[in-house]
Amino acid sequence: MIYTDTRDSSVKVDFKTAVMGGMNSATGGLYIPTSFPKLDREFLEKDPAPSFRDIAFKMAKPYCEGEISDDDLNAIIQDAYPFNPKVVPLDNNSYVLELFHGPTCAFKDFGARFMARVMSYFNRSEATPLHILVATSGDTGSAVGSAFHNVPGLDVTILYPEGKVSELQEKQLSTFTGNVRALKVKGTFDDCQKLVKTAFVDNDLRGKLRLSSANSINIARLLPQSFYYMFSALSVKNRVAIDVKNKNQAIIMVVPSGNFGNLTSGLIAREMGAPIDGFVAATNTNRTIPDWIATGDYNARPSVETYANAMDVGAPSNYERIKAMYSLDQVRELFGSYWLDNDGIKSAVQECYRNTGYIIDPHGAIGYKAWDDIKSGAMEALKNGTKNDYTKPGLTPNLPVWADKIINKEASGVILETASPAKFGSTVTDAIGRQPPMPDRLEAVLRLEDRAIPMNNNYEEFKAWLLANLQ
Ligand SMILES: *Cc1c(COP(=O)(O)O)cnc(C)c1O
């Protein structure tokens, strides 16, 4: 597969270059495959749907062709995924796609574990270590730290905004030893991301250290997230034939979004033939993308703190990839877009529990509420001419092409549950009056020692630290 650059379409690189570089330091652009090969019909129409790992292999293969052999790719996938995504029905036209059954209890395990193994594979013949820099608003850092921990030839420096992640998230970030360390930065997630981005375009630094990224800007994190969209869309497609007795039921993916890596992966799955009719981009108060969809103006802005803090992103980096793949008109046809403020998030956790008995985390809760509103009349009102005010929480005023499917009750929603509710225990407990169950692997991390290193939001200081501490 050939990869190009969102800022310069004359760029052509192979998979290894795209993965090891993270982004194109010459342009500041992001790598993207030049095509998204469709899976064959026979595979897509299997009933029951193929297993998650079979889907992963089939989807990854064209992107690694000629660079990773089938046997090695298969080994990477088997090693990366000792766990599965899980589809749980809420009612007869709503499903939750649980993506938190990996080691750090959030969906980022899917991307990070694949990327770590691919990078390690490509780094086998190198004499010096590859240094991964990763900015995190919460869950990225722990997923990446966990995925790379003790992987030879690679080391990881995590940057996170001090005081802006939960206690449990902080423990998950800051307790690694050996080849993984964490810097707590006096600033926001956007500041952390800026420090990392500045390092990548600093030629002096790059002359001294081999650097790579692990944010959702890395294509090796984005591609594997498309596997679970395919898996869930195929599974739900077969299920709805039974649950609602309609073979033509539309499938809508409802995606709680921050940096929009997850949603971009969904677009890739759809290009590759996943039976997905549309998406709902669900955000918190950091509504840069909903505002863009509503008004046509893209205005990146400083991030705002919310209960769904892994989505506190004011300048979503994958906007660039979405723009490279689709026009604004196409986005408006394909996406519903929805946002909630903090009060809305808490009520959504509560409503989901009251109406369905399902304990959902604050990120997934925005998706739950978005889907609930959409199927309970918000889309119909929009079609009948109600002009939604995009500056208020709720659905943006664009009418997607799948609106009639919703109105005719021929659509099923798949809500992506991106983290275990136990990771956001205090918000969830406040909302529903009981504690969510705590997985053993989270309980264990609370007992470890915090080893985070304090860092000011200052590039020169950060650079000096890197040069003094990495080799
Ligand atoms: C990272 C994260 C998100 C947002 O994903 P993006 O790919 O950045 O849009 C949503 N929920 C949780 C729990 C996350 O960790």
mmCIF file with all atom_site columns, C-alpha atoms in Angstrom, residues 32-122:
data_model
loop_
_atom_site.group_PDB
_atom_site.id
_atom_site.type_symbol
_atom_site.label_atom_id
_atom_site.label_alt_id
_atom_site.label_comp_id
_atom_site.label_asym_id
_atom_site.label_entity_id
_atom_site.label_seq_id
_atom_site.pdbx_PDB_ins_code
_atom_site.Cartn_x
_atom_site.Cartn_y
_atom_site.Cartn_z
_atom_site.occupancy
_atom_site.B_iso_or_equiv
_atom_site.pdbx_formal_charge
_atom_site.auth_seq_id
_atom_site.auth_comp_id
_atom_site.auth_asym_id
_atom_site.auth_atom_id
_atom_site.pdbx_PDB_model_num
ATOM 1  C CA . ILE A 1 32  ? -3.327  8.407   4.806  1.00 0.00 ? 32  ILE A CA 1
ATOM 2  C CA . PRO A 1 33  ? -3.606  5.342   2.510  1.00 0.00 ? 33  PRO A CA 1
ATOM 3  C CA . THR A 1 34  ? -4.113  6.179   -1.166 1.00 0.00 ? 34  THR A CA 1
ATOM 4  C CA . SER A 1 35  ? -6.946  3.630   -1.350 1.00 0.00 ? 35  SER A CA 1
ATOM 5  C CA . PHE A 1 36  ? -9.236  1.619   0.944  1.00 0.00 ? 36  PHE A CA 1
ATOM 6  C CA . PRO A 1 37  ? -9.636  -1.793  -0.700 1.00 0.00 ? 37  PRO A CA 1
ATOM 7  C CA . LYS A 1 38  ? -13.119 -3.311  -0.383 1.00 0.00 ? 38  LYS A CA 1
ATOM 8  C CA . LEU A 1 39  ? -13.364 -6.749  1.199  1.00 0.00 ? 39  LEU A CA 1
ATOM 9  C CA . ASP A 1 40  ? -14.918 -9.381  -1.037 1.00 0.00 ? 40  ASP A CA 1
ATOM 10 C CA . ARG A 1 41  ? -18.658 -9.947  -0.915 1.00 0.00 ? 41  ARG A CA 1
ATOM 11 C CA . GLU A 1 42  ? -18.434 -13.529 0.160  1.00 0.00 ? 42  GLU A CA 1
ATOM 12 C CA . PHE A 1 43  ? -16.505 -12.544 3.281  1.00 0.00 ? 43  PHE A CA 1
ATOM 13 C CA . LEU A 1 44  ? -18.871 -9.664  4.060  1.00 0.00 ? 44  LEU A CA 1
ATOM 14 C CA . GLU A 1 45  ? -21.960 -11.836 3.704  1.00 0.00 ? 45  GLU A CA 1
ATOM 15 C CA . LYS A 1 46  ? -20.893 -14.699 5.970  1.00 0.00 ? 46  LYS A CA 1
ATOM 16 C CA . ASP A 1 47  ? -23.504 -15.626 8.543  1.00 0.00 ? 47  ASP A CA 1
ATOM 17 C CA . PRO A 1 48  ? -22.472 -15.960 11.306 1.00 0.00 ? 48  PRO A CA 1
ATOM 18 C CA . ALA A 1 49  ? -19.995 -13.109 10.783 1.00 0.00 ? 49  ALA A CA 1
ATOM 19 C CA . PRO A 1 50  ? -16.275 -13.994 10.845 1.00 0.00 ? 50  PRO A CA 1
ATOM 20 C CA . SER A 1 51  ? -14.408 -13.782 14.150 1.00 0.00 ? 51  SER A CA 1
ATOM 21 C CA . PHE A 1 52  ? -12.833 -10.517 15.232 1.00 0.00 ? 52  PHE A CA 1
ATOM 22 C CA . ARG A 1 53  ? -9.311  -11.789 14.590 1.00 0.00 ? 53  ARG A CA 1
ATOM 23 C CA . ASP A 1 54  ? -10.198 -13.111 11.127 1.00 0.00 ? 54  ASP A CA 1
ATOM 24 C CA . ILE A 1 55  ? -11.664 -9.722  10.270 1.00 0.00 ? 55  ILE A CA 1
ATOM 25 C CA . ALA A 1 56  ? -8.584  -7.972  11.675 1.00 0.00 ? 56  ALA A CA 1
ATOM 26 C CA . PHE A 1 57  ? -6.255  -10.059 9.512  1.00 0.00 ? 57  PHE A CA 1
ATOM 27 C CA . LYS A 1 58  ? -8.323  -9.595  6.375  1.00 0.00 ? 58  LYS A CA 1
ATOM 28 C CA . MET A 1 59  ? -8.551  -5.816  6.856  1.00 0.00 ? 59  MET A CA 1
ATOM 29 C CA . ALA A 1 60  ? -4.912  -5.263  7.855  1.00 0.00 ? 60  ALA A CA 1
ATOM 30 C CA . LYS A 1 61  ? -3.445  -7.312  5.016  1.00 0.00 ? 61  LYS A CA 1
ATOM 31 C CA . PRO A 1 62  ? -3.695  -4.789  2.138  1.00 0.00 ? 62  PRO A CA 1
ATOM 32 C CA . TYR A 1 63  ? -2.121  -2.047  4.256  1.00 0.00 ? 63  TYR A CA 1
ATOM 33 C CA . CYS A 1 64  ? 0.958   -4.176  5.058  1.00 0.00 ? 64  CYS A CA 1
ATOM 34 C CA . GLU A 1 65  ? 1.237   -5.981  1.701  1.00 0.00 ? 65  GLU A CA 1
ATOM 35 C CA . GLY A 1 66  ? 4.833   -6.608  0.686  1.00 0.00 ? 66  GLY A CA 1
ATOM 36 C CA . GLU A 1 67  ? 6.153   -5.316  4.030  1.00 0.00 ? 67  GLU A CA 1
ATOM 37 C CA . ILE A 1 68  ? 4.836   -7.799  6.601  1.00 0.00 ? 68  ILE A CA 1
ATOM 38 C CA . SER A 1 69  ? 4.350   -11.452 5.603  1.00 0.00 ? 69  SER A CA 1
ATOM 39 C CA . ASP A 1 70  ? 0.981   -13.141 6.221  1.00 0.00 ? 70  ASP A CA 1
ATOM 40 C CA . ASP A 1 71  ? 2.476   -15.308 8.951  1.00 0.00 ? 71  ASP A CA 1
ATOM 41 C CA . ASP A 1 72  ? 4.038   -12.369 10.759 1.00 0.00 ? 72  ASP A CA 1
ATOM 42 C CA . LEU A 1 73  ? 0.871   -10.294 10.412 1.00 0.00 ? 73  LEU A CA 1
ATOM 43 C CA . ASN A 1 74  ? -1.170  -13.143 11.778 1.00 0.00 ? 74  ASN A CA 1
ATOM 44 C CA . ALA A 1 75  ? 1.203   -13.448 14.759 1.00 0.00 ? 75  ALA A CA 1
ATOM 45 C CA . ILE A 1 76  ? 0.941   -9.692  15.408 1.00 0.00 ? 76  ILE A CA 1
ATOM 46 C CA . ILE A 1 77  ? -2.849  -9.878  15.433 1.00 0.00 ? 77  ILE A CA 1
ATOM 47 C CA . GLN A 1 78  ? -3.037  -12.960 17.648 1.00 0.00 ? 78  GLN A CA 1
ATOM 48 C CA . ASP A 1 79  ? -0.646  -11.337 20.140 1.00 0.00 ? 79  ASP A CA 1
ATOM 49 C CA . ALA A 1 80  ? -2.359  -7.930  20.056 1.00 0.00 ? 80  ALA A CA 1
ATOM 50 C CA . TYR A 1 81  ? -5.879  -9.224  20.655 1.00 0.00 ? 81  TYR A CA 1
ATOM 51 C CA . PRO A 1 82  ? -6.300  -11.779 23.426 1.00 0.00 ? 82  PRO A CA 1
ATOM 52 C CA . PHE A 1 83  ? -9.651  -9.986  24.067 1.00 0.00 ? 83  PHE A CA 1
ATOM 53 C CA . ASN A 1 84  ? -12.708 -9.174  21.928 1.00 0.00 ? 84  ASN A CA 1
ATOM 54 C CA . PRO A 1 85  ? -15.071 -6.292  21.302 1.00 0.00 ? 85  PRO A CA 1
ATOM 55 C CA . LYS A 1 86  ? -18.542 -7.196  22.513 1.00 0.00 ? 86  LYS A CA 1
ATOM 56 C CA . VAL A 1 87  ? -21.966 -6.272  21.117 1.00 0.00 ? 87  VAL A CA 1
ATOM 57 C CA . VAL A 1 88  ? -24.649 -5.919  23.826 1.00 0.00 ? 88  VAL A CA 1
ATOM 58 C CA . PRO A 1 89  ? -28.307 -5.196  22.949 1.00 0.00 ? 89  PRO A CA 1
ATOM 59 C CA . LEU A 1 90  ? -30.040 -2.334  24.831 1.00 0.00 ? 90  LEU A CA 1
ATOM 60 C CA . ASP A 1 91  ? -33.419 -2.659  23.098 1.00 0.00 ? 91  ASP A CA 1
ATOM 61 C CA . ASN A 1 92  ? -34.495 -4.025  19.738 1.00 0.00 ? 92  ASN A CA 1
ATOM 62 C CA . ASN A 1 93  ? -32.918 -1.228  17.705 1.00 0.00 ? 93  ASN A CA 1
ATOM 63 C CA . SER A 1 94  ? -30.021 -0.131  19.920 1.00 0.00 ? 94  SER A CA 1
ATOM 64 C CA . TYR A 1 95  ? -26.781 -1.911  20.683 1.00 0.00 ? 95  TYR A CA 1
ATOM 65 C CA . VAL A 1 96  ? -23.745 -1.014  22.748 1.00 0.00 ? 96  VAL A CA 1
ATOM 66 C CA . LEU A 1 97  ? -20.364 -1.921  21.291 1.00 0.00 ? 97  LEU A CA 1
ATOM 67 C CA . GLU A 1 98  ? -18.190 -2.501  24.372 1.00 0.00 ? 98  GLU A CA 1
ATOM 68 C CA . LEU A 1 99  ? -14.604 -1.641  23.537 1.00 0.00 ? 99  LEU A CA 1
ATOM 69 C CA . PHE A 1 100 ? -13.178 -1.787  27.052 1.00 0.00 ? 100 PHE A CA 1
ATOM 70 C CA . HIS A 1 101 ? -12.266 -5.445  27.493 1.00 0.00 ? 101 HIS A CA 1
ATOM 71 C CA . GLY A 1 102 ? -8.542  -4.854  26.923 1.00 0.00 ? 102 GLY A CA 1
ATOM 72 C CA . PRO A 1 103 ? -5.858  -4.376  29.610 1.00 0.00 ? 103 PRO A CA 1
ATOM 73 C CA . THR A 1 104 ? -6.481  -0.644  30.308 1.00 0.00 ? 104 THR A CA 1
ATOM 74 C CA . CYS A 1 105 ? -10.281 -0.837  30.018 1.00 0.00 ? 105 CYS A CA 1
ATOM 75 C CA . ALA A 1 106 ? -10.641 1.636   27.128 1.00 0.00 ? 106 ALA A CA 1
ATOM 76 C CA . PHE A 1 107 ? -10.938 1.367   23.349 1.00 0.00 ? 107 PHE A CA 1
ATOM 77 C CA . LYS A 1 108 ? -7.477  2.757   22.775 1.00 0.00 ? 108 LYS A CA 1
ATOM 78 C CA . ASP A 1 109 ? -6.028  -0.682  23.591 1.00 0.00 ? 109 ASP A CA 1
ATOM 79 C CA . PHE A 1 110 ? -7.170  -1.800  20.115 1.00 0.00 ? 110 PHE A CA 1
ATOM 80 C CA . GLY A 1 111 ? -5.052  0.785   18.314 1.00 0.00 ? 111 GLY A CA 1
ATOM 81 C CA . ALA A 1 112 ? -2.109  0.936   20.685 1.00 0.00 ? 112 ALA A CA 1
ATOM 82 C CA . ARG A 1 113 ? -1.458  -2.803  20.904 1.00 0.00 ? 113 ARG A CA 1
ATOM 83 C CA . PHE A 1 114 ? -1.426  -3.244  17.128 1.00 0.00 ? 114 PHE A CA 1
ATOM 84 C CA . MET A 1 115 ? 0.806   -0.202  16.662 1.00 0.00 ? 115 MET A CA 1
ATOM 85 C CA . ALA A 1 116 ? 3.306   -1.341  19.318 1.00 0.00 ? 116 ALA A CA 1
ATOM 86 C CA . ARG A 1 117 ? 3.745   -4.717  17.660 1.00 0.00 ? 117 ARG A CA 1
ATOM 87 C CA . VAL A 1 118 ? 4.050   -3.272  14.170 1.00 0.00 ? 118 VAL A CA 1
ATOM 88 C CA . MET A 1 119 ? 6.639   -0.735  15.323 1.00 0.00 ? 119 MET A CA 1
ATOM 89 C CA . SER A 1 120 ? 8.603   -3.390  17.144 1.00 0.00 ? 120 SER A CA 1
ATOM 90 C CA . TYR A 1 121 ? 8.519   -5.499  13.971 1.00 0.00 ? 121 TYR A CA 1
ATOM 91 C CA . PHE A 1 122 ? 9.848   -2.653  11.819 1.00 0.00 ? 122 PHE A CA 1
#
